[in-house]
Coordinates of C-alpha atoms in Angstrom, one line a residue:
M1 CA -59.7 66.6 97.8
S2 CA -59.2 70.3 97.2
D3 CA -59.2 69.9 93.4
Q4 CA -62.4 67.8 93.7
I5 CA -64.1 70.5 95.7
K6 CA -62.9 73.2 93.3
F7 CA -64.3 71.3 90.3
I8 CA -67.7 70.8 92.1
V9 CA -67.9 74.5 93.1
D10 CA -67.0 75.7 89.5
N11 CA -69.7 73.5 88.0
L12 CA -72.4 74.4 90.6
N13 CA -71.8 78.1 89.8
K14 CA -72.5 77.5 86.1
E15 CA -75.7 76.9 84.3
P16 CA -78.2 75.5 85.1
F17 CA -77.4 75.5 88.9
R18 CA -76.1 79.1 89.5
K19 CA -75.4 78.5 93.2
N20 CA -72.8 81.3 93.7
Y21 CA -70.6 79.3 96.0
N22 CA -67.0 79.6 96.9
L23 CA -64.7 77.1 98.5
I24 CA -65.4 78.3 102.0
T25 CA -69.2 78.6 101.8
F26 CA -69.5 75.3 100.1
D27 CA -67.3 73.5 102.6
S28 CA -69.4 75.1 105.5
L29 CA -72.7 73.7 104.2
E30 CA -74.8 71.7 106.7
P31 CA -75.5 68.0 106.0
M32 CA -79.1 68.8 105.1
Q33 CA -78.0 71.6 102.7
L34 CA -75.4 69.3 101.1
L35 CA -78.1 66.6 100.6
Q36 CA -80.3 69.3 99.0
V37 CA -77.4 70.2 96.6
L38 CA -77.0 66.5 95.7
N39 CA -80.7 66.2 95.1
D40 CA -80.7 69.3 92.8
V41 CA -78.0 67.7 90.7
L42 CA -79.9 64.5 90.5
A43 CA -83.1 66.5 89.6
E44 CA -81.2 68.1 86.7
I45 CA -80.4 64.5 85.5
D46 CA -83.8 63.1 86.1
P47 CA -86.7 65.6 86.5
K48 CA -88.6 63.1 88.7
Q49 CA -86.1 63.8 91.5
V50 CA -87.3 67.4 92.1
V51 CA -88.1 67.1 95.8
D52 CA -87.6 69.2 98.9
I53 CA -85.8 66.8 101.2
R54 CA -87.1 68.6 104.3
E55 CA -90.5 67.3 103.5
E56 CA -89.2 63.7 103.0
M57 CA -88.1 61.1 105.5
P58 CA -84.3 60.4 105.5
E59 CA -84.8 56.7 104.7
Q60 CA -87.0 57.5 101.7
T61 CA -84.4 60.1 100.5
A62 CA -81.6 57.6 100.8
K63 CA -83.6 54.9 99.1
R64 CA -84.6 57.2 96.2
M65 CA -81.0 58.4 95.7
L66 CA -79.6 54.9 95.9
S67 CA -82.1 53.7 93.4
L68 CA -81.2 56.4 90.9
L69 CA -77.4 56.0 91.5
G70 CA -77.8 52.3 90.8
I71 CA -79.6 53.0 87.6
L72 CA -76.8 55.5 86.6
K73 CA -74.3 52.7 87.5
Y74 CA -72.4 54.6 90.1
K75 CA -69.8 52.4 92.0
P76 CA -68.9 53.7 95.5
P77 CA -65.2 53.7 96.3
G78 CA -64.0 50.8 98.3
N79 CA -65.2 47.2 98.4
A80 CA -68.6 45.6 98.9
A81 CA -68.2 45.7 102.7
D82 CA -68.2 49.5 102.7
M83 CA -71.8 49.6 101.2
S84 CA -73.4 50.0 104.7
T85 CA -71.0 52.8 105.5
F86 CA -71.9 54.4 102.1
R87 CA -75.7 54.1 102.8
Q88 CA -75.3 55.5 106.3
G89 CA -73.1 58.4 105.0
L90 CA -75.8 59.2 102.4
V91 CA -78.5 59.3 105.0
I92 CA -76.6 61.7 107.3
G93 CA -75.1 63.8 104.5
S94 CA -71.5 62.9 105.2
K95 CA -69.0 65.0 103.1
P96 CA -66.6 62.1 102.4
V97 CA -69.6 60.3 100.8
I98 CA -71.4 63.2 99.1
Y99 CA -68.3 64.9 97.5
P100 CA -67.3 61.9 95.3
V101 CA -70.9 61.4 94.2
L102 CA -71.2 65.1 93.2
H103 CA -67.8 65.0 91.4
W104 CA -68.8 61.9 89.5
L105 CA -72.3 63.3 88.5
L106 CA -71.0 66.7 87.4
Q107 CA -68.2 65.1 85.2
R108 CA -70.7 63.3 83.0
T109 CA -74.1 65.1 83.3
N110 CA -75.1 64.9 79.6
E111 CA -74.3 61.1 79.5
L112 CA -76.2 60.5 82.7
K113 CA -79.2 62.4 81.4
K114 CA -79.4 60.1 78.4
R115 CA -79.0 57.1 80.7
A116 CA -81.8 58.2 83.0
Y117 CA -84.1 58.9 80.1
L118 CA -83.5 55.4 78.7
A119 CA -83.9 53.8 82.1
R120 CA -87.4 55.2 82.3
F121 CA -88.4 53.0 79.3
L122 CA -85.8 50.1 79.4
I123 CA -85.8 48.9 83.0
K124 CA -88.0 45.8 82.7
L125 CA -90.7 45.3 85.2
E126 CA -90.4 41.8 86.5
V127 CA -93.7 39.9 86.8
P128 CA -93.9 36.8 89.0
S129 CA -94.2 33.6 87.1
E130 CA -97.5 32.6 88.8
F131 CA -99.2 35.8 87.5
L132 CA -97.9 35.0 84.0
Q133 CA -100.1 31.9 84.0
D134 CA -103.0 34.3 83.3
E135 CA -103.5 34.8 79.6
T136 CA -104.4 38.5 79.9
V137 CA -101.3 39.2 82.0
A138 CA -99.1 37.2 79.7
D139 CA -100.4 39.0 76.6
T140 CA -100.0 42.4 78.3
N141 CA -96.4 41.5 79.3
K142 CA -95.7 40.3 75.8
Q143 CA -96.9 43.7 74.4
Y144 CA -94.8 45.5 77.0
E145 CA -91.7 43.6 75.8
D146 CA -92.5 44.2 72.2
L147 CA -92.9 48.0 72.8
M148 CA -89.6 48.0 74.7
E149 CA -87.8 46.4 71.7
A150 CA -89.5 48.9 69.3
F151 CA -88.3 51.7 71.5
K152 CA -84.7 50.4 71.4
T153 CA -84.9 50.2 67.6
L154 CA -86.4 53.7 67.2
H155 CA -83.8 55.2 69.6
K156 CA -80.9 53.7 67.7
E157 CA -82.3 55.1 64.4
C158 CA -82.7 58.5 66.0
E159 CA -79.2 58.5 67.3
Q160 CA -77.8 57.4 63.9
L161 CA -79.8 60.3 62.2
K162 CA -78.4 62.7 64.7
I163 CA -74.8 61.5 64.1
S164 CA -75.2 61.4 60.3
G165 CA -76.8 64.8 59.9
F166 CA -76.9 66.3 56.4
S167 CA -74.6 69.2 55.6
T168 CA -76.2 72.5 54.6
A169 CA -73.5 73.1 52.1
E170 CA -74.2 69.9 50.3
I171 CA -78.0 70.7 50.3
R172 CA -77.2 74.1 48.9
R173 CA -75.0 72.6 46.2
D174 CA -77.8 70.1 45.3
I175 CA -80.3 72.9 45.1
S176 CA -78.1 75.0 42.9
A177 CA -77.4 72.0 40.6
M178 CA -81.1 71.3 40.3
E179 CA -81.9 74.9 39.5
E180 CA -79.3 74.8 36.8
E181 CA -80.8 71.6 35.4
K182 CA -84.2 73.3 35.6
D183 CA -83.0 76.3 33.6
Q184 CA -81.4 74.0 31.0
L185 CA -84.7 72.0 30.7
I186 CA -86.7 75.3 30.3
K187 CA -84.3 76.5 27.5
R188 CA -84.5 73.1 25.8
V189 CA -88.3 73.2 25.9
E190 CA -88.3 76.7 24.5
R191 CA -86.0 75.6 21.6
L192 CA -88.3 72.7 20.9
K193 CA -91.4 74.9 20.9
K194 CA -89.7 77.3 18.4
R195 CA -88.9 74.4 16.1
V196 CA -92.4 72.9 16.4
E197 CA -94.1 76.2 15.7
T198 CA -92.7 76.3 12.2
V199 CA -94.5 73.0 11.4
Q200 CA -98.0 73.0 10.0
N201 CA -100.8 71.7 12.2
H202 CA -98.4 71.5 15.2
Q203 CA -101.3 71.9 17.7
R204 CA -103.1 68.9 16.2
M205 CA -99.9 66.9 16.2
L206 CA -99.3 67.8 19.9
K207 CA -102.8 66.7 20.8
I208 CA -102.3 63.4 19.0
A209 CA -98.9 62.9 20.7
R210 CA -100.6 63.6 24.1
Q211 CA -103.3 61.1 23.4
L212 CA -100.7 58.6 22.3
R213 CA -98.8 59.1 25.6
V214 CA -102.0 58.6 27.6
E215 CA -102.9 55.5 25.8
K216 CA -99.4 54.1 26.3
E217 CA -99.7 54.8 30.1
R218 CA -103.0 53.1 30.1
E219 CA -101.6 50.1 28.2
E220 CA -98.8 49.8 30.8
F221 CA -101.3 50.0 33.7
L222 CA -103.5 47.3 32.1
A223 CA -100.4 45.1 31.5
Q224 CA -99.4 45.6 35.1
Q225 CA -102.9 44.6 36.3
K226 CA -102.8 41.6 34.1
Q227 CA -99.5 40.5 35.6
E228 CA -100.8 41.0 39.1
Q229 CA -103.8 38.9 38.4
K230 CA -101.6 36.2 36.9
N231 CA -99.5 36.3 40.1
Q232 CA -102.6 36.1 42.2
L233 CA -103.9 33.2 40.2
F234 CA -100.5 31.4 40.5
H235 CA -100.4 31.9 44.3
A236 CA -104.0 30.7 44.6
V237 CA -103.1 27.5 42.6
Q238 CA -100.1 27.0 44.8
R239 CA -102.2 27.4 48.0
L240 CA -104.7 25.0 46.7
Q241 CA -102.0 22.5 46.0
R242 CA -100.5 22.9 49.5
I243 CA -103.9 22.4 51.1
Q244 CA -104.6 19.3 49.0
N245 CA -101.2 17.9 50.0
Q246 CA -101.8 18.6 53.7
L247 CA -105.2 17.0 53.4
K248 CA -103.6 13.9 51.7
S249 CA -100.9 13.6 54.4
M250 CA -103.5 14.0 57.2
R251 CA -105.7 11.3 55.7
H252 CA -102.6 9.0 55.3
A253 CA -101.7 9.5 58.9
A254 CA -105.2 8.8 60.0
A255 CA -105.3 5.7 57.9
D256 CA -102.1 4.3 59.5
A257 CA -103.3 5.0 63.1
T258 CA -105.2 2.3 64.9
P259 CA -107.5 2.8 68.0
E260 CA -105.1 0.8 70.1
S261 CA -102.1 2.9 69.2
L262 CA -104.0 6.1 69.7
M263 CA -105.2 4.9 73.1
K264 CA -101.8 3.9 74.1
R265 CA -100.3 7.2 73.1
L266 CA -103.0 9.1 75.0
E267 CA -102.5 7.0 78.1
E268 CA -98.7 7.8 78.0
E269 CA -99.4 11.5 77.6
I270 CA -102.0 11.3 80.5
K271 CA -99.5 9.6 82.8
F272 CA -96.8 12.0 82.0
N273 CA -99.0 15.1 82.4
S274 CA -100.5 13.7 85.7
Y275 CA -97.0 13.2 87.0
M276 CA -96.0 16.7 86.1
V277 CA -99.1 18.2 87.7
T278 CA -99.2 16.1 90.8
E279 CA -95.5 15.7 91.7
K280 CA -93.0 17.8 89.7
F281 CA -94.8 21.2 89.5
P282 CA -96.0 21.2 93.1
K283 CA -92.4 20.6 94.3
E284 CA -91.0 23.3 92.1
L285 CA -93.7 25.7 93.2
E286 CA -93.0 24.9 96.9
N287 CA -89.3 25.5 96.4
K288 CA -90.0 28.8 94.6
K289 CA -92.3 29.8 97.5
K290 CA -89.6 29.0 100.0
E291 CA -87.0 30.8 98.1
L292 CA -89.3 33.8 97.7
H293 CA -90.1 33.8 101.4
F294 CA -86.4 33.6 102.3
L295 CA -85.6 36.5 99.9
Q296 CA -88.5 38.6 101.3
K297 CA -87.2 37.9 104.8
V298 CA -83.7 39.0 103.7
V299 CA -85.0 42.2 102.1
S300 CA -87.1 43.1 105.2
E301 CA -84.2 42.8 107.6
P302 CA -82.0 45.9 108.1
A303 CA -78.6 46.1 106.6
M304 CA -76.1 43.9 108.4
G305 CA -72.6 45.0 109.4
H306 CA -69.4 43.1 109.8
S307 CA -70.1 42.2 113.5
D308 CA -73.6 40.8 112.5
L309 CA -72.0 38.6 109.9
L310 CA -69.5 37.3 112.4
E311 CA -72.3 36.5 114.9
L312 CA -74.2 34.6 112.2
E313 CA -71.2 32.6 111.2
S314 CA -70.6 31.6 114.8
K315 CA -74.3 30.5 115.1
I316 CA -74.0 28.5 111.9
N317 CA -70.8 26.8 113.2
E318 CA -72.6 25.9 116.5
I319 CA -75.6 24.4 114.7
N320 CA -73.3 22.4 112.4
T321 CA -71.5 21.0 115.4
Q322 CA -74.8 20.0 117.0
I323 CA -75.9 18.3 113.7
N324 CA -72.7 16.3 113.6
Q325 CA -73.1 15.2 117.2
L326 CA -76.7 14.0 116.5
I327 CA -75.5 12.1 113.5
E328 CA -72.8 10.4 115.5
K329 CA -75.2 9.5 118.3
K330 CA -77.6 8.0 115.7
M331 CA -74.8 6.0 114.1
M332 CA -73.7 4.7 117.6
R333 CA -77.2 3.3 118.2
N334 CA -77.0 1.2 115.1
E335 CA -80.6 0.1 115.1
P336 CA -81.3 -2.5 112.4
I337 CA -84.9 -1.5 111.7
E338 CA -83.7 2.1 111.3
G339 CA -80.9 1.0 109.1
K340 CA -83.3 -0.9 106.8
L341 CA -85.6 2.1 106.7
S342 CA -82.7 4.4 105.8
L343 CA -81.7 2.0 103.0
Y344 CA -85.3 2.0 101.7
R345 CA -85.4 5.7 102.0
Q346 CA -82.1 6.0 100.0
Q347 CA -83.4 3.7 97.3
A348 CA -86.7 5.7 97.1
S349 CA -84.9 9.0 96.9
I350 CA -82.6 7.6 94.2
I351 CA -85.6 6.3 92.2
S352 CA -87.5 9.6 92.7
R353 CA -84.4 11.5 91.5
K354 CA -84.0 9.3 88.5
K355 CA -87.7 9.7 87.8
E356 CA -87.4 13.5 88.0
A357 CA -84.4 13.4 85.7
K358 CA -86.1 11.2 83.1
A359 CA -89.2 13.5 83.3
E360 CA -87.0 16.5 82.7
E361 CA -85.3 14.7 79.8
L362 CA -88.6 13.8 78.3
Q363 CA -89.9 17.3 78.7
E364 CA -86.8 18.7 77.0
A365 CA -87.1 16.1 74.2
K366 CA -90.7 17.0 73.6
E367 CA -89.8 20.7 73.5
K368 CA -87.0 20.0 71.1
L369 CA -89.2 17.8 69.0
A370 CA -91.8 20.6 68.9
N371 CA -89.2 23.2 67.9
L372 CA -87.9 20.9 65.2
E373 CA -91.4 20.3 63.9
R374 CA -92.0 24.0 63.8
E375 CA -88.8 24.6 62.0
V376 CA -89.7 21.9 59.5
S377 CA -93.1 23.4 58.9
V378 CA -91.6 26.9 58.5
K379 CA -89.0 25.6 56.0
T380 CA -91.6 23.7 54.1
S381 CA -93.9 26.7 53.9
Q382 CA -91.0 28.9 52.8
T383 CA -90.1 26.4 50.1
R384 CA -93.7 26.2 48.9
E385 CA -94.0 30.0 48.8
Y386 CA -90.8 30.2 46.8
D387 CA -91.6 27.7 44.1
G388 CA -95.1 26.5 44.9
T389 CA -94.1 22.8 45.1
E390 CA -93.6 20.2 47.7
V391 CA -90.2 19.0 48.9
L392 CA -89.1 16.2 46.6
K393 CA -88.0 12.8 47.9
G394 CA -86.5 9.6 46.6
D395 CA -87.0 8.9 42.9
E396 CA -88.8 12.2 42.3
F397 CA -85.7 14.1 43.5
K398 CA -83.5 12.0 41.2
R399 CA -85.7 12.7 38.2
Y400 CA -85.7 16.4 39.2
V401 CA -81.9 16.4 39.3
S402 CA -81.6 14.7 35.9
K403 CA -84.1 17.2 34.4
L404 CA -82.2 20.0 36.0
R405 CA -78.9 18.9 34.5
S406 CA -80.4 18.7 31.0
K407 CA -81.8 22.2 31.5
S408 CA -78.5 23.4 32.8
T409 CA -76.8 22.1 29.6
V410 CA -79.4 23.9 27.4
F411 CA -79.0 27.0 29.5
K412 CA -75.2 27.0 29.0
K413 CA -75.6 26.8 25.2
K414 CA -78.2 29.5 25.2
H415 CA -76.0 31.6 27.5
Q416 CA -73.1 31.2 25.0
I417 CA -75.3 32.3 22.1
I418 CA -76.5 35.3 24.1
A419 CA -72.8 36.2 24.9
E420 CA -72.0 36.1 21.1
F421 CA -75.0 38.3 20.4
K422 CA -73.9 40.7 23.1
A423 CA -70.5 40.9 21.6
E424 CA -71.9 41.6 18.2
F425 CA -74.3 44.1 19.6
G426 CA -71.4 45.9 21.4
L427 CA -69.5 46.1 18.1
L428 CA -72.5 47.5 16.2
Q429 CA -73.2 49.9 19.0
R430 CA -69.6 51.2 18.9
T431 CA -69.9 51.6 15.1
E432 CA -73.1 53.5 15.6
E433 CA -71.4 55.8 18.2
L434 CA -68.5 56.4 15.7
L435 CA -71.0 57.3 13.0
K436 CA -72.9 59.6 15.2
Q437 CA -69.7 61.3 16.3
R438 CA -68.7 61.7 12.7
H439 CA -72.1 63.1 11.8
E440 CA -71.9 65.6 14.7
N441 CA -68.4 66.7 13.5
I442 CA -69.7 67.2 10.0
Q443 CA -72.7 69.2 11.2
H444 CA -70.4 71.4 13.3
Q445 CA -68.1 71.9 10.3
L446 CA -71.1 72.7 8.1
Q447 CA -72.4 75.3 10.6
T448 CA -68.9 76.9 10.7
I449 CA -68.8 77.1 6.9
E450 CA -72.3 78.6 6.8
E451 CA -71.3 81.3 9.3
K452 CA -68.2 82.1 7.3
R453 CA -70.2 82.3 4.1
G454 CA -72.9 84.3 5.7
I455 CA -75.7 81.8 5.1
S456 CA -76.2 80.7 8.7
G457 CA -79.3 78.5 9.1
Y458 CA -79.0 77.0 5.7
S459 CA -78.5 73.6 7.1
Y460 CA -81.6 74.0 9.3
T461 CA -83.7 75.0 6.3
Q462 CA -82.2 72.1 4.4
E463 CA -83.2 69.8 7.2
E464 CA -86.7 71.1 7.1
L465 CA -86.8 70.6 3.3
E466 CA -85.5 67.1 3.7
R467 CA -88.1 66.4 6.4
V468 CA -90.9 67.7 4.0
S469 CA -89.4 65.6 1.2
A470 CA -89.2 62.6 3.6
L471 CA -92.9 63.1 4.4
K472 CA -93.7 63.1 0.7
S473 CA -91.5 60.1 0.1
E474 CA -93.5 58.1 2.6
V475 CA -96.3 58.0 0.1
D476 CA -93.9 56.5 -2.5
E477 CA -93.0 53.2 -0.8
M478 CA -90.7 52.0 -3.6
K479 CA -88.6 55.1 -3.4
G480 CA -88.4 54.8 0.4
R481 CA -87.4 51.2 0.1
T482 CA -84.7 52.0 -2.4
L483 CA -83.3 54.8 -0.2
D484 CA -83.3 52.3 2.8
D485 CA -81.4 49.8 0.7
M486 CA -78.9 52.4 -0.3
S487 CA -78.4 53.5 3.2
E488 CA -77.9 49.9 4.4
M489 CA -75.4 49.4 1.6
E490 CA -73.5 52.5 2.7
L491 CA -73.6 51.4 6.3
T492 CA -72.3 47.9 5.4
Q493 CA -69.5 49.4 3.3
E494 CA -68.5 51.8 6.1
C495 CA -68.8 49.0 8.6
D496 CA -66.3 46.9 6.5
E497 CA -64.0 49.9 6.3
K498 CA -64.2 50.4 10.1
K499 CA -63.7 46.7 10.7
S500 CA -60.5 46.7 8.5
Q501 CA -59.3 49.7 10.4
Y502 CA -60.1 47.9 13.7
D503 CA -58.2 44.8 12.6
S504 CA -55.1 46.8 11.6
C505 CA -55.3 48.7 14.9
A506 CA -55.7 45.5 16.8
A507 CA -52.6 44.0 15.0
G508 CA -50.6 47.1 15.8
L509 CA -51.7 46.9 19.5
E510 CA -50.8 43.2 19.6
S511 CA -47.3 43.9 18.3
N512 CA -46.9 46.7 20.8
R513 CA -48.1 44.4 23.5
S514 CA -45.5 41.8 22.6
K515 CA -42.8 44.4 22.7
L516 CA -44.0 45.6 26.1
E517 CA -44.0 42.1 27.4
Q518 CA -40.4 41.7 26.3
E519 CA -39.5 45.0 28.0
V520 CA -41.4 43.9 31.1
R521 CA -39.5 40.5 31.1
G522 CA -36.2 42.3 30.7
L523 CA -37.1 44.8 33.5
R524 CA -38.1 41.9 35.8
E525 CA -34.7 40.2 35.2
E526 CA -33.0 43.5 35.9
C527 CA -35.1 43.9 39.0
L528 CA -34.0 40.4 40.2
Q529 CA -30.3 41.2 39.5
E530 CA -30.6 44.5 41.4
E531 CA -32.4 42.8 44.2
S532 CA -29.6 40.2 44.6
R533 CA -27.1 43.0 44.4
Y534 CA -29.0 44.9 47.0
H535 CA -28.9 41.8 49.3
Y536 CA -25.2 41.4 48.8
I537 CA -24.5 45.1 49.5
N538 CA -26.8 44.9 52.5
C539 CA -24.8 42.0 53.9
M540 CA -21.5 43.9 53.2
I541 CA -22.9 46.9 55.0
K542 CA -23.9 44.7 58.0
N543 CA -20.3 43.2 58.1
L544 CA -18.8 46.7 57.9
E545 CA -21.2 47.9 60.7
V546 CA -20.0 45.0 62.9
Q547 CA -16.4 45.9 62.2
L548 CA -17.0 49.6 62.8
R549 CA -18.8 48.7 66.0
R550 CA -15.8 46.6 67.1
A551 CA -13.4 49.4 66.2
T552 CA -15.5 51.9 68.1
D553 CA -15.5 49.6 71.2
E554 CA -11.8 49.1 70.8
M555 CA -11.2 52.9 70.7
K556 CA -13.4 53.4 73.7
V557 CA -11.5 50.8 75.7
Y558 CA -8.1 52.2 74.4
V559 CA -8.8 55.8 75.5
S560 CA -10.3 54.6 78.8
S561 CA -8.5 55.7 82.0
D562 CA -9.2 52.3 83.6
Q563 CA -6.1 50.1 83.3
Q564 CA -8.2 46.9 83.7
E565 CA -10.2 47.9 80.7
K566 CA -7.1 48.8 78.7
R567 CA -5.7 45.4 79.3
K568 CA -8.8 43.9 77.6
A569 CA -8.2 45.9 74.4
I570 CA -7.3 44.0 71.3
R571 CA -4.4 46.4 70.6
E572 CA -2.9 45.6 74.0
Q573 CA -3.3 41.9 73.4
Y574 CA -1.7 42.2 70.0
T575 CA 1.2 44.3 71.5
K576 CA 1.7 41.7 74.2
N577 CA 1.7 38.9 71.6
I578 CA 4.2 40.8 69.4
A579 CA 6.5 41.3 72.4
E580 CA 6.4 37.7 73.3
Q581 CA 7.1 36.6 69.7
E582 CA 10.0 39.1 69.5
N583 CA 11.5 37.6 72.7
L584 CA 11.0 34.2 71.3
G585 CA 12.7 35.2 68.0
K586 CA 15.6 36.7 69.9
K587 CA 16.1 33.5 71.9
L588 CA 15.9 31.4 68.7
R589 CA 18.5 33.7 66.9
E590 CA 20.9 33.3 69.9
K591 CA 20.4 29.6 69.8
Q592 CA 21.0 29.6 66.1
K593 CA 24.2 31.5 66.6
A594 CA 25.4 29.1 69.3
V595 CA 24.5 26.2 67.0
R596 CA 26.6 27.7 64.1
E597 CA 29.6 28.3 66.4
S598 CA 29.5 24.8 67.7
H599 CA 28.7 23.1 64.4
G600 CA 32.4 22.4 63.3
P601 CA 33.6 20.9 66.6
N602 CA 30.4 19.0 67.0
M603 CA 30.7 17.6 63.5
K604 CA 34.3 16.6 64.2
Q605 CA 33.2 15.0 67.5
A606 CA 30.4 13.2 65.8
K607 CA 32.9 11.8 63.2
M608 CA 35.2 10.7 66.0
W609 CA 32.3 8.9 67.7
H610 CA 31.4 7.3 64.4
D611 CA 35.0 6.0 63.9
F612 CA 35.0 4.8 67.5
E613 CA 31.8 3.0 66.9
Q614 CA 33.3 1.3 63.8
L615 CA 36.4 0.3 65.7
M616 CA 34.4 -1.2 68.5
E617 CA 32.3 -3.1 66.0
C618 CA 35.4 -4.4 64.4
K619 CA 36.7 -5.6 67.8
K620 CA 33.4 -7.2 68.4
Q621 CA 33.6 -9.1 65.2
C622 CA 37.1 -10.2 65.8
F623 CA 36.3 -11.4 69.3
L624 CA 33.4 -13.4 67.9
K625 CA 35.5 -15.0 65.3
Q626 CA 38.1 -15.9 67.9
Q627 CA 35.5 -17.7 69.9
T628 CA 34.1 -19.7 66.9
Q629 CA 37.3 -20.5 64.9
T630 CA 40.6 -22.3 65.7
S631 CA 43.2 -20.1 67.1
I632 CA 45.6 -19.0 64.3
G633 CA 47.9 -16.7 66.3
Q634 CA 48.3 -15.3 69.8
V635 CA 47.0 -12.1 71.2
I636 CA 49.3 -10.3 73.6
Q637 CA 48.2 -7.3 75.7
E638 CA 50.9 -4.8 76.6
G639 CA 50.6 -1.3 77.7
G640 CA 46.8 -1.3 77.2
E641 CA 47.1 -2.5 73.6
D642 CA 46.2 -5.8 72.0
R643 CA 48.7 -7.4 69.6
L644 CA 48.2 -10.3 67.3
I645 CA 51.3 -12.5 66.9
L646 CA 51.0 -15.1 64.0

């Protein structure tokens, strides 16, 4: 708040207010004085607000200030419910209300001046629709809207001119350039005068040239008048054709119409118009009057607070409950006659609503049809103004398309011929420029040689003599023709030489172009190779960056003081795996040593077991044979041994 007050005091002490306040004196102002300060600021924005508020009623002051603040689009702080507090604070000159308004106004004074100025002309005066039925009032309102649109256009142009202001430096440069051109033209005119003064009868020749120029201007003026008269005649013929076509179409329409169809159409229009006048428009007018009366009643009532709104809501709820109770009582009676009447009323209301909807649809369709007819007439008139003919239809349009195609083919051929002529003309023009340049170089060399030899001006005298001889030679036609033929032959010969030079130069350029194309092709291939190499190196760099990042993370974890983090390090994991593998290798070596030491006894034991297995197998076989064959000898067991006695 203190910054806000300081900003207000600083701006009020400046131009154009010059109040000479300080923070203490400004804060000690009475409400009436504070309102007067606010009014002075508003008067600086809009001169119509220059009022002494002591001579004005508080309600009028608040209404006037609120109206201007609304035009300036000021939004009070808070929500919509605080508007009554804002109005009340503006009436009594409350500091919490006035200070934000002053701060907002002083921040954007120039912008608000422009907005207030535009509001004087752009706030539209709303005229009730019933008054617009009068033609005079409607025309005046239309003129008022047109003037408003014209003001908008002019204001935009004025602002654009202000923004795009001309630079004085550019104007000075243009003036100096024009003065230089003027001096050059004066010098050129003086040189021409000096050259002309040496000619005999130059005054008479100048007079004749002046008369020739006047006659040429007159000829151009007469040709222009002739063209304008031709255009007027052409437009008059087109207008006559359009009028004749309109007359023909109207006669055709009148010939097709019968009295019965016309009467039927008129009866339908009369029914529709009578319905609109007797039923639809009166209802709409009555609704508008009710709405207007309600709005006037709302406007005439004082501003309502939150407590008033709560009271109204309670009343509305009570009335709604009473309505619901009455409806329930009516339904409980259940009178048959009343039920039939309600059914008929519902049907009648439905039919009336359908009728109104169809009438609105018909009205919209008529308006749409009228708009389309106007558009068709406008497009037709524009087409007639462009080419003076009617819009073609059917077979006429097909014939016109075929004719247009044939003309298009002829046009393409002619256009190709013109292009060839233009190319040839460009070649001849280039030859002429080269010859002129060569002539200028020769003239410059000739003047240099004359200055060195001390006979400056000889070429000019020579030109004069040649001009005199040329004037004499005009009498002798044969000599002039011979000279013309000779000059044409020289030009043809020189043109052939230049053409051969051009062909040789073009061939050289073509060979250079092929070489450059090969170089470009090689460079493109090299560029592709370098691009692939670049992508490969880029991928390698990314891989190295990932490895470097992993190494950096590993180093951070390794040098960390946290033992848990150290255990997560790859080095620690690898160290642990190495220790485990070393222990495993040590165990395996010990096992290998034990296997080597027990290899001999084990092999011997294995051999003994193998022999024992063979012996047991032999006993088994023998026992089996003893069971299956006749006994040959006798087996005696003694001392744990078996003996066979034959």
